[in-house]
C-alpha positions as a Markdown table, in Angstrom:
| # | Residue | x | y | z |
|---|---|---|---|---|
| 1 | Met | -78.7 | -76.6 | -19.5 |
| 2 | Pro | -77.2 | -75.5 | -16.4 |
| 3 | Lys | -78.0 | -72.1 | -15.2 |
| 4 | Pro | -75.0 | -69.8 | -15.2 |
| 5 | Val | -73.7 | -69.0 | -11.8 |
| 6 | Pro | -72.9 | -65.4 | -11.2 |
| 7 | Ala | -69.3 | -64.8 | -10.4 |
| 8 | Pro | -68.7 | -63.8 | -6.9 |
| 9 | Ala | -68.2 | -60.0 | -6.4 |
| 10 | Pro | -64.6 | -59.1 | -6.2 |
| 11 | Lys | -63.4 | -58.3 | -2.7 |
| 12 | Pro | -62.4 | -54.7 | -2.2 |
| 13 | Ala | -58.6 | -54.3 | -2.1 |
| 14 | Pro | -57.3 | -54.0 | 1.4 |
| 15 | Pro | -56.3 | -50.4 | 2.2 |
| 16 | Ala | -52.6 | -49.9 | 1.6 |
| 17 | Pro | -50.7 | -49.5 | 4.8 |
| 18 | Gln | -49.9 | -45.9 | 5.5 |
| 19 | Gln | -46.2 | -45.2 | 5.4 |
| 20 | Thr | -44.9 | -43.5 | 8.5 |
| 21 | Phe | -41.7 | -41.5 | 8.4 |
| 22 | Asp | -39.1 | -43.1 | 10.7 |
| 23 | Phe | -36.8 | -40.3 | 11.9 |
| 24 | Asp | -34.6 | -42.7 | 13.9 |
| 25 | Ser | -33.8 | -44.9 | 10.8 |
| 26 | Leu | -33.1 | -41.7 | 8.8 |
| 27 | Gln | -30.7 | -40.4 | 11.4 |
| 28 | Lys | -28.9 | -43.8 | 11.6 |
| 29 | Ser | -28.7 | -43.9 | 7.8 |
| 30 | Ile | -27.2 | -40.4 | 7.7 |
| 31 | Ala | -24.7 | -41.3 | 10.5 |
| 32 | Arg | -23.6 | -44.4 | 8.6 |
| 33 | Ser | -23.2 | -42.4 | 5.4 |
| 34 | Arg | -21.1 | -39.8 | 7.2 |
| 35 | Ala | -19.0 | -42.5 | 8.8 |
| 36 | Arg | -18.2 | -44.0 | 5.4 |
| 37 | Asn | -17.6 | -40.7 | 3.6 |
| 38 | Pro | -16.5 | -38.0 | 6.0 |
| 39 | Ser | -16.5 | -34.7 | 4.2 |
| 40 | Pro | -14.0 | -31.9 | 5.1 |
| 41 | Pro | -15.6 | -28.8 | 6.4 |
| 42 | Arg | -16.4 | -26.4 | 3.6 |
| 43 | Pro | -14.9 | -22.9 | 3.8 |
| 44 | Ser | -17.4 | -20.2 | 4.2 |
| 45 | Pro | -17.8 | -17.9 | 1.1 |
| 46 | Ala | -18.1 | -14.9 | 3.4 |
| 47 | Pro | -15.0 | -12.7 | 3.5 |
| 48 | Arg | -13.0 | -13.0 | 6.7 |
| 49 | Gly | -12.0 | -9.9 | 8.6 |
| 50 | Pro | -8.8 | -9.3 | 10.4 |
| 51 | Ala | -7.8 | -11.7 | 13.1 |
| 52 | Gln | -8.7 | -10.8 | 16.7 |
| 53 | Ala | -5.0 | -10.1 | 17.5 |
| 54 | Glu | -5.0 | -7.4 | 14.8 |
| 55 | Thr | -8.0 | -5.6 | 16.0 |
| 56 | Ala | -8.1 | -6.0 | 19.7 |
| 57 | Val | -7.0 | -3.1 | 21.9 |
| 58 | Asn | -4.3 | -4.8 | 23.8 |
| 59 | Ala | -0.8 | -4.5 | 25.2 |
| 60 | Arg | 1.4 | -7.5 | 25.7 |
| 61 | Pro | 4.9 | -8.3 | 26.4 |
| 62 | Ala | 6.7 | -9.1 | 23.2 |
| 63 | Val | 8.5 | -12.0 | 24.8 |
| 64 | Gly | 7.8 | -14.2 | 27.8 |
| 65 | Ala | 4.7 | -14.8 | 29.9 |
| 66 | Ala | 3.1 | -12.1 | 32.0 |
| 67 | Thr | 1.8 | -12.7 | 35.5 |
| 68 | Ala | -1.9 | -12.1 | 36.2 |
| 69 | Leu | -0.9 | -8.8 | 37.8 |
| 70 | Ser | 1.1 | -7.9 | 34.8 |
| 71 | Ala | -1.7 | -8.8 | 32.4 |
| 72 | Thr | -4.1 | -6.6 | 34.4 |
| 73 | Ala | -1.5 | -3.8 | 34.3 |
| 74 | Leu | -1.0 | -4.2 | 30.6 |
| 75 | Asn | -4.7 | -4.0 | 30.0 |
| 76 | Gly | -4.8 | -0.8 | 32.0 |
| 77 | Leu | -1.8 | 0.6 | 30.1 |
| 78 | Ser | -3.5 | -0.3 | 26.8 |
| 79 | Ser | -6.7 | 1.5 | 27.8 |
| 80 | Glu | -4.7 | 4.6 | 28.9 |
| 81 | Leu | -2.8 | 4.8 | 25.7 |
| 82 | Gln | -5.9 | 4.3 | 23.6 |
| 83 | Arg | -7.5 | 7.3 | 25.5 |
| 84 | Arg | -4.5 | 9.4 | 24.8 |
| 85 | Trp | -4.4 | 8.5 | 21.1 |
| 86 | Asn | -6.2 | 10.8 | 18.8 |
| 87 | Pro | -7.0 | 9.1 | 15.5 |
| 88 | Asn | -8.6 | 11.2 | 12.7 |
| 89 | Cys | -12.1 | 9.8 | 13.1 |
| 90 | Glu | -13.8 | 12.4 | 11.0 |
| 91 | Val | -11.6 | 11.9 | 7.9 |
| 92 | Glu | -12.5 | 9.2 | 5.3 |
| 93 | Gly | -10.5 | 6.1 | 6.1 |
| 94 | Gly | -9.3 | 7.5 | 9.5 |
| 95 | Gly | -11.6 | 5.2 | 11.4 |
| 96 | Thr | -10.2 | 2.0 | 9.9 |
| 97 | Val | -6.6 | 2.4 | 10.9 |
| 98 | Ile | -4.9 | -0.2 | 13.2 |
| 99 | Val | -1.4 | 0.6 | 14.5 |
| 100 | Arg | 1.0 | -1.6 | 16.4 |
| 101 | Ile | 3.7 | 0.1 | 18.4 |
| 102 | Ala | 6.6 | -1.6 | 20.2 |
| 103 | Phe | 8.6 | -0.1 | 23.1 |
| 104 | Arg | 10.9 | -1.2 | 25.9 |
| 105 | Leu | 10.5 | -0.1 | 29.5 |
| 106 | Gly | 13.5 | 0.5 | 31.8 |
| 107 | Ala | 13.7 | 0.8 | 35.5 |
| 108 | Gly | 10.9 | 3.0 | 36.9 |
| 109 | Gly | 8.8 | 2.6 | 33.8 |
| 110 | Val | 10.8 | 5.0 | 31.6 |
| 111 | Leu | 11.0 | 4.4 | 27.9 |
| 112 | Val | 14.3 | 3.0 | 26.8 |
| 113 | Gly | 15.5 | 3.2 | 23.2 |
| 114 | Asp | 13.3 | 3.8 | 20.2 |
| 115 | Gln | 9.6 | 3.3 | 20.0 |
| 116 | Thr | 8.9 | 1.5 | 16.7 |
| 117 | Ile | 5.9 | 1.1 | 14.5 |
| 118 | Gln | 5.5 | -2.6 | 14.0 |
| 119 | Gly | 2.6 | -2.4 | 11.6 |
| 120 | Val | -0.1 | -0.1 | 10.2 |
| 121 | Thr | -3.2 | -1.2 | 8.3 |
| 122 | Gly | -5.9 | 1.0 | 6.9 |
| 123 | Ala | -7.4 | 2.4 | 3.7 |
| 124 | Asp | -5.2 | 5.4 | 3.1 |
| 125 | Pro | -1.4 | 5.6 | 3.4 |
| 126 | Thr | -1.5 | 9.2 | 4.5 |
| 127 | Gln | -4.0 | 8.4 | 7.3 |
| 128 | Asn | -1.9 | 5.4 | 8.3 |
| 129 | Arg | 1.2 | 7.6 | 8.7 |
| 130 | Ile | -0.6 | 10.2 | 10.7 |
| 131 | Ala | -2.3 | 7.6 | 12.9 |
| 132 | Ala | 1.1 | 5.9 | 13.6 |
| 133 | Glu | 2.7 | 9.2 | 14.5 |
| 134 | Arg | -0.1 | 10.0 | 16.9 |
| 135 | Ala | 0.2 | 6.6 | 18.5 |
| 136 | Leu | 3.9 | 7.1 | 19.0 |
| 137 | Arg | 3.1 | 10.5 | 20.5 |
| 138 | Ala | 0.6 | 8.9 | 22.9 |
| 139 | Val | 3.2 | 6.4 | 24.2 |
| 140 | Arg | 5.8 | 9.2 | 24.7 |
| 141 | Gln | 3.4 | 11.5 | 26.5 |
| 142 | Ala | 2.2 | 8.8 | 28.8 |
| 143 | Ala | 5.7 | 7.9 | 30.0 |
| 144 | Pro | 7.0 | 7.2 | 32.5 |
| 145 | Phe | 4.8 | 4.2 | 33.4 |
| 146 | Glu | 5.6 | 4.2 | 37.1 |
| 147 | Ser | 2.5 | 2.3 | 38.1 |
| 148 | Leu | 3.4 | -0.8 | 36.2 |
| 149 | Pro | 4.7 | -3.9 | 38.1 |
| 150 | Ser | 8.5 | -4.1 | 38.2 |
| 151 | Asp | 8.5 | -7.4 | 36.3 |
| 152 | Leu | 7.5 | -5.5 | 33.2 |
| 153 | Phe | 10.6 | -3.3 | 33.4 |
| 154 | Gly | 13.1 | -4.4 | 30.9 |
| 155 | Gln | 10.4 | -6.0 | 28.7 |
| 156 | Ser | 9.5 | -5.1 | 25.2 |
| 157 | Ile | 5.8 | -4.3 | 25.0 |
| 158 | Val | 3.6 | -4.2 | 21.9 |
| 159 | Val | 0.4 | -2.1 | 22.0 |
| 160 | Thr | -2.3 | -2.3 | 19.3 |
| 161 | Phe | -4.2 | 0.9 | 18.6 |
| 162 | Asp | -7.6 | 0.4 | 16.9 |
| 163 | Ala | -9.2 | 3.5 | 15.4 |
| 164 | Lys | -12.6 | 1.8 | 15.0 |
| 165 | Gln | -12.7 | 1.2 | 18.7 |
| 166 | Ala | -11.3 | 4.6 | 19.6 |
| 167 | Cys | -13.7 | 6.5 | 17.3 |
| 168 | Ser | -16.7 | 4.6 | 18.7 |
| 169 | Thr | -16.2 | 6.2 | 22.1 |
| 170 | Arg | -15.8 | 9.8 | 20.9 |
């Protein structure tokens, strides 16, 4: 009888190749996916505050474009009126009021016609009314605006008074 031949020892399995992460191919895959299915931007769940135009301390001509000199003069006018305005900073809700006042300038920077409240926002109606009256008073007391460039005479100007900003400097 033939002698049994031992079976050869099995060879150890070759080590599995280590997978490396290919960032380039991932980036290309994502880009292809986005190109096929562009998603609209998702709105933020965070509450939005008032727009810049509603909170900025500014003065602007209501109609037409201002020259660079006029824009500088209007910024100075806005700063001066903001300093003259006396919002009720210590009263609850007084520091959140925003008032927009419109007025027209005549020759020599005098006020012409009525000065009007274009809008008031804030927490309390009583505080809103008081702040608006004080903003009107600031405009009337600062007149005449003789230092403004003559191209602003005859223009309707809108000034935004922001109690938050005014109260932060007091």
